[in-house]
């Protein structure tokens, strides 16, 4: 009972914006049908998962924000000191890894959206034609998505290894002195890793677009071809515009993936020279030798702000559509 | 709309274009498989042979020695066991808890519903690194003497289960609430009027109807949680307690002089996910697109 009281009070104080015209699910009167026990059950059903999720995800996210304005070596709470914006000042002006990391995250996103995304769309369009062996091709492109990024990292190291790797062996650059050091060279390694990232992302995009294409009304396509449009015209003017919801999802997924990128880089070279990423900088502040918690949190806050700038508009549009649906 | 147009269109493929398309698809799918096949090729050969003849060379003999060595020398069964200990409870708990939330927000007209669902959905979209610093500290703070091996939430399977459940339930709650909303209201309304308890509505009426969505999510979650690397790297410090993916990281540090052995280890690590994928392909793919179609 008590749980339910707090729930309804919460409801009264925090009305979701613009919820004035609720679509009726269960009519209001039915709430009266709920017994005391039902209310308790419901309270627990929503309460337990919410407490777990909010504590471990949202409270820690807020704690990250708070810690970003402090300095703390992690030993005892009394060593926490408020330093205002100092962490951010140092981060923006005095950290040789920060701006490269930001730049690499941006590059990561741009590459993912320019190469594997259109490629995934192209493959999806081809495989959607019900051609023979479609399943086999689909599996080949999709396999990298199933294999973990960490394992992927090990597999690609075998490809990039300077003296034993596939690429250098084929192009004859595996003799000492003639190495192309794909993993160690700070001008090359980011691009080498991005090839592996694209390899994986393509299959993911392909599946999302395949699902989107299944939702395209076949009569639209037929009408278009009866009107004499060729394949490209039909795609451009009829099919692609109907894929708009999928495109939104693809965009959001790709931004989030670019911000989350971690495993591949960690396995390759732990984000050393040339492959810095925001996620790697945060992690290095925890599992590295230096335990600079406030500073690490400041980097996390930068990551949080960028992600929320994407997540919030996306969710607003998604939920608005859902409510009007 | 005219039905005869459809088979006609399928029967008259433009031949040269089709051949070109198939050539393209064959070449690219082979290119896509190449890294994995290369790893397999390397893993099947002894290090002594490749170091002598080079990796791009005709093999004298292929054997599974590297696989058996990787499996026995690195105590892989132990790490697979660790992963099971984490993944099984995490998947079950995530499905149970997120279906509870989904039931709450989709079958009743409480005013917190939308807000609650937003909190869950947004939480799952955050990059993990945003929350890791305080989480790491929190895990070090929570003492659980006698309950976990380490005596803390840190460095324990329980800790990983909790964060997986908390994080993944965001996505699952969103997907399941969409699914439950599509079930007819009369179903639960009638039962409610007849005096069925809320728990019975959930357990005996709504949940059985959600089987397809639950199966899809279960497949997806198993692969995601099995593949997790980040949480395990940060929240587990003892090598013994590591799940298989992060243990592989240790293994490769240990055996980095023998890439063939590491390749075998990496491929062994990937086998369970491949089995799940091939056995439950349909569920896996539909799971991935469950959330995406809605957007």
XYZ file of C-alpha atoms in Angstrom:
620
model
C 0.000 0.000 0.000
C 2.684 2.436 0.976
C 4.477 1.816 -2.271
C 1.380 2.607 -4.187
C 0.856 5.867 -2.315
C 4.279 7.115 -3.238
C 3.671 6.062 -6.800
C 0.522 8.100 -7.123
C 2.112 11.064 -5.416
C 5.009 10.857 -7.799
C 2.478 10.816 -10.571
C 0.853 13.954 -9.287
C 4.084 15.873 -8.959
C 5.830 14.719 -12.102
C 3.289 14.614 -14.868
C 4.901 13.697 -18.141
C 4.850 16.785 -20.317
C 1.893 16.998 -22.586
C 0.187 13.943 -21.188
C -3.116 15.758 -21.002
C -4.832 13.615 -23.598
C -4.174 10.068 -22.470
C -5.168 7.308 -24.797
C -7.318 5.046 -22.740
C -5.779 1.671 -22.047
C -7.601 0.222 -19.114
C -10.484 2.548 -18.284
C -9.882 4.619 -15.162
C -12.676 2.860 -13.284
C -10.823 -0.403 -13.405
C -8.255 0.870 -11.051
C -10.913 0.582 -8.404
C -11.045 -3.128 -9.151
C -7.534 -3.526 -7.855
C -7.364 -4.921 -4.371
C -4.853 -3.806 -1.801
C -2.802 -6.884 -2.606
C -2.926 -6.155 -6.320
C -1.630 -2.704 -5.677
C 1.208 -4.086 -3.609
C 2.038 -6.614 -6.323
C 2.036 -3.922 -8.957
C 4.149 -1.665 -6.799
C 6.737 -4.393 -6.396
C 6.623 -5.345 -10.072
C 7.462 -1.843 -11.141
C 9.392 -0.847 -8.051
C 12.100 -3.492 -7.833
C 13.338 -3.211 -11.436
C 13.081 0.565 -11.298
C 15.139 0.797 -8.123
C 17.796 -1.474 -9.607
C 17.930 0.382 -12.910
C 17.791 3.872 -11.425
C 20.407 3.136 -8.757
C 22.944 1.499 -11.017
C 22.387 3.608 -14.132
C 20.904 6.996 -13.323
C 22.201 7.615 -9.825
C 25.690 6.693 -11.006
C 25.296 8.973 -14.021
C 24.350 11.812 -11.666
C 27.225 10.864 -9.379
C 29.529 11.154 -12.376
C 28.345 14.715 -12.851
C 28.892 15.539 -9.183
C 32.330 13.923 -9.082
C 33.390 15.814 -12.193
C 33.561 18.961 -10.068
C 35.769 17.384 -7.435
C 39.154 15.834 -7.036
C 39.355 12.462 -5.371
C 42.038 9.790 -5.186
C 39.412 7.197 -4.263
C 40.838 6.506 -0.815
C 38.330 7.530 1.835
C 35.540 10.024 1.411
C 37.293 12.864 3.236
C 39.769 13.249 0.397
C 36.970 14.454 -1.909
C 37.511 18.130 -2.592
C 35.323 20.517 -4.534
C 37.318 22.130 -7.327
C 34.622 23.684 -9.479
C 35.446 23.685 -13.144
C 39.131 22.869 -12.736
C 38.839 19.353 -14.134
C 37.142 20.631 -17.256
C 39.639 23.461 -17.629
C 42.509 21.043 -17.452
C 40.769 18.623 -19.780
C 40.087 21.213 -22.461
C 43.389 23.030 -22.312
C 45.969 20.764 -20.825
C 45.317 17.167 -21.796
C 47.176 16.083 -24.913
C 44.842 13.113 -25.356
C 41.479 14.812 -25.003
C 41.055 16.632 -28.312
C 42.506 13.771 -30.338
C 40.006 11.497 -28.564
C 37.091 13.780 -29.438
C 38.337 13.967 -32.994
C 38.652 10.183 -33.215
C 35.130 9.680 -31.910
C 33.894 12.060 -34.600
C 35.938 10.285 -37.275
C 34.561 6.977 -36.010
C 31.008 8.222 -36.511
C 31.673 9.821 -39.911
C 33.324 6.671 -41.239
C 30.551 4.421 -39.937
C 27.840 6.571 -41.468
C 29.629 7.015 -44.818
C 30.857 3.493 -45.533
C 29.111 0.585 -43.781
C 25.721 2.280 -43.608
C 25.205 2.809 -47.362
C 26.866 -0.542 -48.007
C 24.510 -2.242 -45.567
C 21.571 -0.528 -47.247
C 22.800 -1.617 -50.672
C 23.234 -5.222 -49.557
C 19.815 -5.192 -47.903
C 18.178 -3.934 -51.096
C 19.871 -6.669 -53.114
C 19.065 -9.445 -50.669
C 15.489 -8.222 -50.393
C 14.959 -9.191 -54.042
C 14.507 -12.828 -53.054
C 17.525 -13.892 -55.028
C 19.010 -17.333 -54.663
C 21.384 -18.061 -51.758
C 20.167 -14.896 -50.105
C 20.344 -16.620 -46.707
C 23.952 -17.691 -47.256
C 25.109 -14.203 -48.179
C 23.156 -12.732 -45.315
C 24.873 -15.057 -42.862
C 28.328 -14.206 -44.193
C 27.801 -10.459 -43.753
C 26.130 -10.911 -40.442
C 28.593 -13.273 -38.774
C 30.869 -10.463 -37.524
C 27.953 -9.001 -35.555
C 27.541 -12.266 -33.660
C 31.209 -12.657 -32.777
C 32.203 -10.422 -29.881
C 34.154 -7.244 -30.524
C 36.941 -8.484 -28.289
C 37.300 -11.680 -30.313
C 37.047 -9.601 -33.474
C 39.979 -7.572 -32.188
C 42.124 -10.700 -31.832
C 41.140 -11.961 -35.245
C 42.030 -8.669 -36.913
C 45.350 -8.556 -35.154
C 46.212 -11.695 -37.072
C 45.411 -9.792 -40.233
C 47.392 -6.687 -39.273
C 50.349 -8.213 -37.473
C 53.495 -6.585 -38.955
C 55.600 -9.705 -39.498
C 53.102 -12.557 -39.526
C 49.897 -10.797 -40.596
C 47.887 -11.522 -43.704
C 48.168 -8.088 -45.279
C 51.898 -7.625 -44.893
C 52.534 -11.187 -46.016
C 50.532 -10.624 -49.184
C 52.028 -7.260 -50.077
C 55.517 -8.375 -49.052
C 55.937 -5.838 -46.276
C 56.793 -8.409 -43.641
C 60.577 -8.207 -43.778
C 62.274 -6.404 -40.913
C 62.950 -2.846 -41.960
C 60.146 -2.889 -44.513
C 57.324 -3.276 -42.054
C 54.086 -1.514 -42.329
C 53.172 -1.398 -38.668
C 49.395 -1.229 -38.916
C 48.858 -1.423 -35.169
C 51.785 0.628 -33.940
C 51.924 3.497 -36.418
C 49.853 6.398 -35.012
C 48.960 7.530 -38.549
C 47.640 4.141 -39.560
C 46.231 2.373 -36.549
C 42.955 4.270 -36.237
C 42.145 3.501 -39.860
C 43.150 -0.119 -39.459
C 40.779 -0.451 -36.512
C 38.045 1.372 -38.401
C 38.230 -1.221 -41.168
C 37.456 -3.856 -38.543
C 34.679 -1.665 -37.111
C 33.150 -1.213 -40.580
C 33.425 -4.924 -41.214
C 31.171 -5.466 -38.237
C 28.838 -2.498 -38.643
C 27.855 -3.380 -42.218
C 26.057 -6.560 -41.178
C 24.215 -4.771 -38.423
C 23.029 -2.040 -40.772
C 22.047 -4.630 -43.351
C 19.748 -6.383 -40.881
C 18.126 -3.137 -39.769
C 17.480 -2.144 -43.380
C 16.250 -5.615 -44.311
C 13.679 -5.308 -41.561
C 12.762 -1.831 -42.770
C 12.388 -3.026 -46.349
C 10.016 -5.783 -45.271
C 7.713 -3.046 -44.095
C 7.572 -1.336 -47.498
C 4.204 -1.908 -49.124
C 4.846 -4.048 -52.238
C 1.984 -2.379 -54.108
C 3.888 0.897 -53.960
C 6.809 -0.675 -55.778
C 4.534 -2.303 -58.273
C 2.735 0.920 -59.017
C 6.054 2.618 -59.534
C 7.326 0.005 -61.974
C 4.008 0.064 -63.834
C 4.528 3.789 -64.223
C 7.755 2.941 -66.003
C 10.234 3.856 -63.304
C 13.497 1.915 -63.396
C 14.977 0.212 -60.374
C 17.022 3.185 -59.224
C 14.141 5.621 -59.672
C 11.815 3.341 -57.736
C 14.345 3.064 -54.945
C 15.058 6.789 -54.814
C 11.515 8.067 -55.063
C 9.432 5.318 -53.533
C 11.373 2.936 -51.339
C 13.920 5.206 -49.681
C 11.386 7.778 -48.444
C 9.405 5.025 -46.727
C 12.562 3.923 -44.912
C 12.611 7.129 -42.914
C 11.925 5.523 -39.527
C 14.704 3.008 -40.168
C 17.070 5.801 -41.125
C 16.388 7.537 -37.826
C 17.153 4.361 -35.900
C 20.294 3.793 -37.972
C 21.504 7.315 -37.278
C 20.937 7.025 -33.537
C 22.450 3.538 -33.355
C 25.521 4.706 -35.273
C 26.102 7.768 -33.090
C 25.755 5.685 -29.943
C 28.082 3.008 -31.358
C 30.659 5.666 -32.184
C 30.463 7.018 -28.634
C 30.589 3.555 -27.078
C 33.474 2.290 -29.198
C 35.843 0.568 -26.825
C 36.476 -3.178 -27.148
C 38.314 -3.168 -30.475
C 40.643 -0.388 -29.445
C 41.273 -1.859 -26.029
C 42.253 -5.193 -27.515
C 44.395 -3.616 -30.238
C 46.569 -1.256 -28.249
C 44.631 0.015 -25.213
C 44.145 3.378 -26.890
C 47.809 4.200 -27.041
C 49.172 6.649 -29.583
C 46.802 7.334 -32.407
C 43.716 5.502 -31.217
C 42.575 7.568 -28.232
C 38.830 7.562 -27.631
C 36.754 9.194 -24.907
C 35.630 5.805 -23.605
C 39.230 4.649 -23.387
C 40.293 7.782 -21.496
C 37.554 7.235 -18.907
C 38.523 3.603 -18.444
C 42.231 4.338 -18.199
C 41.477 6.609 -15.271
C 39.953 3.666 -13.427
C 41.984 0.616 -14.265
C 45.224 2.420 -14.962
C 47.763 3.181 -12.280
C 46.533 6.693 -11.671
C 43.210 6.865 -9.921
C 41.979 10.338 -10.765
C 38.305 9.919 -10.195
C 37.163 13.517 -10.565
C 39.108 13.899 -13.750
C 37.828 10.642 -15.205
C 34.297 11.702 -14.334
C 34.760 14.973 -16.180
C 35.518 13.011 -19.346
C 32.463 10.858 -18.663
C 30.353 14.002 -18.362
C 31.513 15.160 -21.791
C 30.443 11.768 -23.116
C 27.133 12.037 -21.250
C 26.333 15.479 -22.642
C 27.006 14.385 -26.213
C 24.905 11.237 -25.802
C 21.989 13.051 -24.204
C 22.010 15.552 -27.049
C 21.197 12.582 -29.283
C 19.085 10.453 -26.950
C 16.639 13.134 -25.796
C 15.428 14.353 -29.207
C 15.232 10.761 -30.410
C 13.130 9.625 -27.475
C 10.871 12.666 -27.645
C 10.061 11.993 -31.272
C 9.678 8.247 -30.718
C 7.355 8.572 -27.764
C 5.341 11.355 -29.337
C 4.689 9.142 -32.332
C 3.795 6.257 -30.096
C 1.282 8.243 -28.119
C -0.445 9.534 -31.199
C -0.408 6.085 -32.768
C -2.469 -4.754 -57.145
C -2.941 -7.069 -60.106
C -1.784 -10.470 -58.931
C -0.511 -11.836 -62.270
C 2.104 -9.075 -62.409
C 3.939 -10.481 -59.431
C 5.033 -13.940 -60.608
C 5.739 -12.437 -64.008
C 8.178 -9.991 -62.493
C 9.932 -12.696 -60.538
C 10.296 -14.991 -63.508
C 12.029 -12.512 -65.758
C 15.235 -11.506 -64.054
C 17.621 -9.562 -66.242
C 20.246 -12.276 -66.683
C 23.550 -10.407 -67.043
C 22.617 -8.083 -64.201
C 21.829 -11.046 -61.995
C 25.158 -12.695 -62.759
C 26.953 -9.455 -61.991
C 25.044 -9.157 -58.740
C 25.841 -12.706 -57.687
C 29.507 -12.212 -58.521
C 29.532 -9.093 -56.399
C 27.785 -10.831 -53.511
C 30.059 -13.865 -53.654
C 33.205 -11.738 -53.706
C 32.092 -9.478 -50.878
C 30.784 -12.279 -48.671
C 34.083 -14.126 -49.094
C 35.887 -10.920 -48.196
C 33.646 -10.674 -45.153
C 34.493 -14.202 -44.079
C 38.201 -13.791 -44.856
C 39.395 -12.595 -41.425
C 37.614 -15.468 -39.687
C 38.851 -18.006 -42.231
C 42.367 -16.629 -41.909
C 42.197 -17.075 -38.161
C 40.987 -20.634 -38.693
C 43.806 -21.350 -41.134
C 46.394 -19.995 -38.719
C 44.877 -21.909 -35.821
C 45.056 -25.193 -37.708
C 48.820 -24.963 -38.197
C 51.570 -25.428 -35.619
C 53.586 -22.354 -34.761
C 56.864 -24.048 -35.661
C 55.715 -24.533 -39.224
C 54.410 -21.013 -39.786
C 57.429 -19.379 -38.210
C 59.620 -21.282 -40.607
C 57.621 -21.090 -43.822
C 55.673 -17.887 -43.227
C 51.953 -17.630 -42.754
C 51.052 -17.409 -46.414
C 52.316 -20.826 -47.379
C 51.003 -24.257 -48.196
C 50.417 -26.182 -44.961
C 52.295 -29.439 -44.388
C 49.576 -30.729 -42.177
C 46.539 -29.300 -40.510
C 45.687 -30.339 -37.003
C 43.491 -29.402 -34.104
C 46.451 -29.311 -31.721
C 46.241 -25.593 -31.138
C 42.603 -25.903 -30.223
C 43.191 -28.692 -27.733
C 46.197 -26.841 -26.323
C 44.305 -23.572 -25.947
C 41.457 -25.452 -24.352
C 43.505 -27.382 -21.826
C 46.429 -25.043 -21.104
C 44.278 -22.030 -20.394
C 41.615 -23.808 -18.380
C 38.901 -22.640 -20.693
C 36.187 -24.800 -19.168
C 36.643 -22.809 -15.989
C 36.115 -19.517 -17.815
C 33.160 -20.872 -19.755
C 31.771 -21.851 -16.371
C 32.265 -18.297 -15.089
C 30.400 -16.967 -18.100
C 27.503 -19.367 -17.529
C 27.374 -18.314 -13.908
C 26.937 -14.720 -15.048
C 24.906 -15.060 -18.228
C 22.197 -17.510 -17.144
C 20.952 -15.583 -14.096
C 21.427 -12.272 -15.901
C 19.304 -13.281 -18.883
C 16.540 -14.822 -16.758
C 16.422 -11.915 -14.318
C 16.457 -9.320 -17.075
C 13.546 -10.996 -18.827
C 11.572 -11.387 -15.612
C 12.099 -7.882 -14.271
C 11.687 -6.085 -17.570
C 8.493 -7.996 -18.328
C 7.174 -6.884 -14.925
C 7.869 -3.260 -15.749
C 6.461 -3.669 -19.239
C 3.301 -5.218 -17.789
C 2.937 -2.315 -15.390
C 3.362 0.412 -17.971
C 1.450 -1.195 -20.805
C -1.612 -2.735 -19.168
C -2.507 -0.032 -16.668
C -3.205 3.605 -16.967
C -0.946 5.070 -14.325
C 0.357 8.527 -14.986
C 3.981 7.636 -14.286
C 3.997 5.107 -17.108
C 5.417 7.237 -19.857
C 8.014 8.740 -17.581
C 9.022 5.334 -16.266
C 9.400 3.932 -19.762
C 11.467 6.962 -20.793
C 13.807 6.436 -17.852
C 14.380 2.800 -18.817
C 14.772 3.403 -22.525
C 17.121 6.342 -22.161
C 19.200 4.488 -19.588
C 19.961 1.733 -22.031
C 21.151 4.184 -24.666
C 23.822 5.740 -22.442
C 27.396 4.714 -23.173
C 28.563 2.429 -20.363
C 31.604 4.601 -19.699
C 29.369 7.426 -18.508
C 28.483 5.499 -15.370
C 31.522 3.332 -14.829
C 33.549 5.534 -12.466
C 30.949 5.881 -9.685
C 29.796 2.314 -10.297
C 33.312 1.021 -9.780
C 33.558 2.966 -6.521
C 30.130 1.768 -5.434
C 31.086 -1.832 -6.108
C 34.203 -1.403 -3.991
C 32.113 0.039 -1.177
C 29.484 -2.682 -0.946
C 30.642 -5.360 1.455
C 29.160 -8.796 0.999
C 31.194 -11.015 3.283
C 30.471 -14.689 2.703
C 28.167 -14.030 -0.235
C 30.743 -13.418 -2.933
C 34.240 -14.786 -3.260
C 35.797 -11.355 -2.992
C 33.631 -10.284 -0.046
C 32.556 -7.293 -2.116
C 30.306 -6.569 -5.035
C 33.486 -5.750 -6.913
C 35.235 -8.702 -8.512
C 32.177 -10.940 -8.208
C 29.808 -12.678 -10.601
C 26.923 -11.144 -8.674
C 28.180 -7.651 -9.454
C 28.270 -8.385 -13.166
C 24.814 -9.967 -13.066
C 23.387 -6.863 -11.393
C 24.809 -4.385 -13.856
C 23.798 -6.512 -16.838
C 20.258 -6.753 -15.512
C 20.051 -3.051 -14.704
C 21.450 -1.982 -18.049
C 19.742 -4.435 -20.386
C 16.333 -4.190 -18.768
C 16.048 -0.757 -20.383
C 15.929 -2.170 -23.874
C 13.817 -5.178 -22.917
C 11.238 -3.118 -21.036
C 10.809 -0.917 -24.095
C 10.417 -3.828 -26.493
C 8.134 -5.851 -24.230
C 5.886 -2.912 -23.400
C 5.362 -2.307 -27.110
C 4.564 -5.956 -27.495
C 2.177 -6.106 -24.559
C 0.389 -2.994 -25.703
C -0.548 -4.763 -28.907
C -2.416 -7.491 -27.004
C -6.181 -6.898 -26.893
C -7.389 -5.121 -23.767
C -10.481 -7.294 -23.434
C -8.178 -10.128 -22.466
C -7.088 -8.672 -19.167
C -10.146 -6.534 -18.579
C -12.461 -9.505 -18.496
C -10.183 -11.414 -16.143
C -9.889 -8.409 -13.880
C -13.663 -8.033 -13.676
C -13.887 -11.734 -12.862
C -11.673 -11.096 -9.891
C -8.355 -12.481 -11.074
C -5.381 -11.081 -9.249
C -2.913 -8.831 -10.994
C -0.219 -11.463 -10.617
C -2.402 -14.034 -12.358
C -3.040 -11.615 -15.206
C 0.662 -11.236 -15.638
C 1.793 -14.797 -15.095
C -1.011 -16.776 -16.722
C -2.423 -14.495 -19.373
C 0.026 -11.847 -20.563
C 3.348 -13.631 -20.163
C 2.446 -16.765 -22.175
C 1.331 -14.520 -25.019
C 4.700 -12.788 -25.021
C 6.632 -15.964 -25.730
C 7.817 -14.974 -29.215
C 9.167 -11.642 -28.026
C 10.705 -13.222 -24.943
C 12.425 -15.891 -27.039
C 13.841 -13.261 -29.360
C 15.083 -11.153 -26.458
C 16.534 -14.180 -24.689
C 18.626 -15.039 -27.732
C 19.805 -11.489 -28.133
C 20.591 -11.051 -24.439
C 22.534 -14.316 -24.249
C 24.777 -13.213 -27.072
C 25.212 -9.684 -25.739
C 25.963 -10.757 -22.203
C 28.228 -13.564 -23.339
C 30.111 -11.113 -25.522
C 30.468 -8.483 -22.827
C 34.023 -7.325 -22.441
C 33.843 -3.891 -20.900
C 32.068 -4.577 -17.600
C 34.194 -7.662 -17.023
C 37.437 -5.809 -17.720
C 36.637 -3.036 -15.264
C 34.626 -4.779 -12.562
C 36.584 -8.044 -12.281
C 40.193 -7.921 -11.164
C 41.046 -11.535 -10.369
C 41.879 -13.559 -13.454
C 40.179 -16.593 -11.936
C 36.825 -14.799 -11.786
C 36.832 -13.547 -15.341
C 34.286 -14.607 -17.917
C 35.577 -16.088 -21.125
C 35.914 -12.947 -23.288
C 38.063 -11.021 -20.861
C 39.981 -14.158 -19.897
C 40.942 -14.391 -23.563
C 42.571 -11.012 -23.155
C 44.785 -12.453 -20.429
C 45.486 -15.527 -22.487
C 46.689 -13.496 -25.442
C 48.998 -11.533 -23.180
C 50.399 -14.798 -21.906
C 50.832 -16.489 -25.276
C 51.429 -13.527 -27.523
C 54.498 -15.232 -28.974
C 52.271 -17.912 -30.477
C 49.614 -16.180 -32.569
C 48.308 -19.538 -33.786
C 47.408 -20.551 -30.271
C 45.739 -17.198 -29.635
C 43.772 -17.602 -32.878
C 42.580 -20.995 -31.693
C 41.572 -19.515 -28.336
C 39.695 -16.667 -29.996
C 37.810 -19.042 -32.261
C 36.946 -21.344 -29.362
C 35.566 -18.330 -27.522
C 33.372 -17.482 -30.490
C 31.916 -20.991 -30.869
C 29.057 -20.730 -28.349
C 27.745 -17.516 -29.906
C 27.949 -19.059 -33.352
C 26.006 -22.090 -32.162
C 23.324 -19.908 -30.605
C 23.164 -17.824 -33.750
C 22.846 -20.734 -36.164
C 20.347 -22.556 -33.973
C 18.189 -19.528 -33.248
C 18.895 -17.309 -36.226
C 15.291 -16.258 -36.685
C 14.845 -15.258 -33.056
C 18.114 -13.401 -33.040
C 17.373 -11.333 -36.091
C 13.812 -10.582 -35.080
C 15.101 -9.560 -31.656
C 17.481 -7.061 -33.174
C 14.741 -5.495 -35.203
C 12.013 -5.588 -32.543
C 13.120 -2.319 -31.100
C 14.202 -0.818 -34.375
C 10.995 -1.168 -36.325
C 9.141 0.956 -33.872
C 11.275 4.083 -34.074
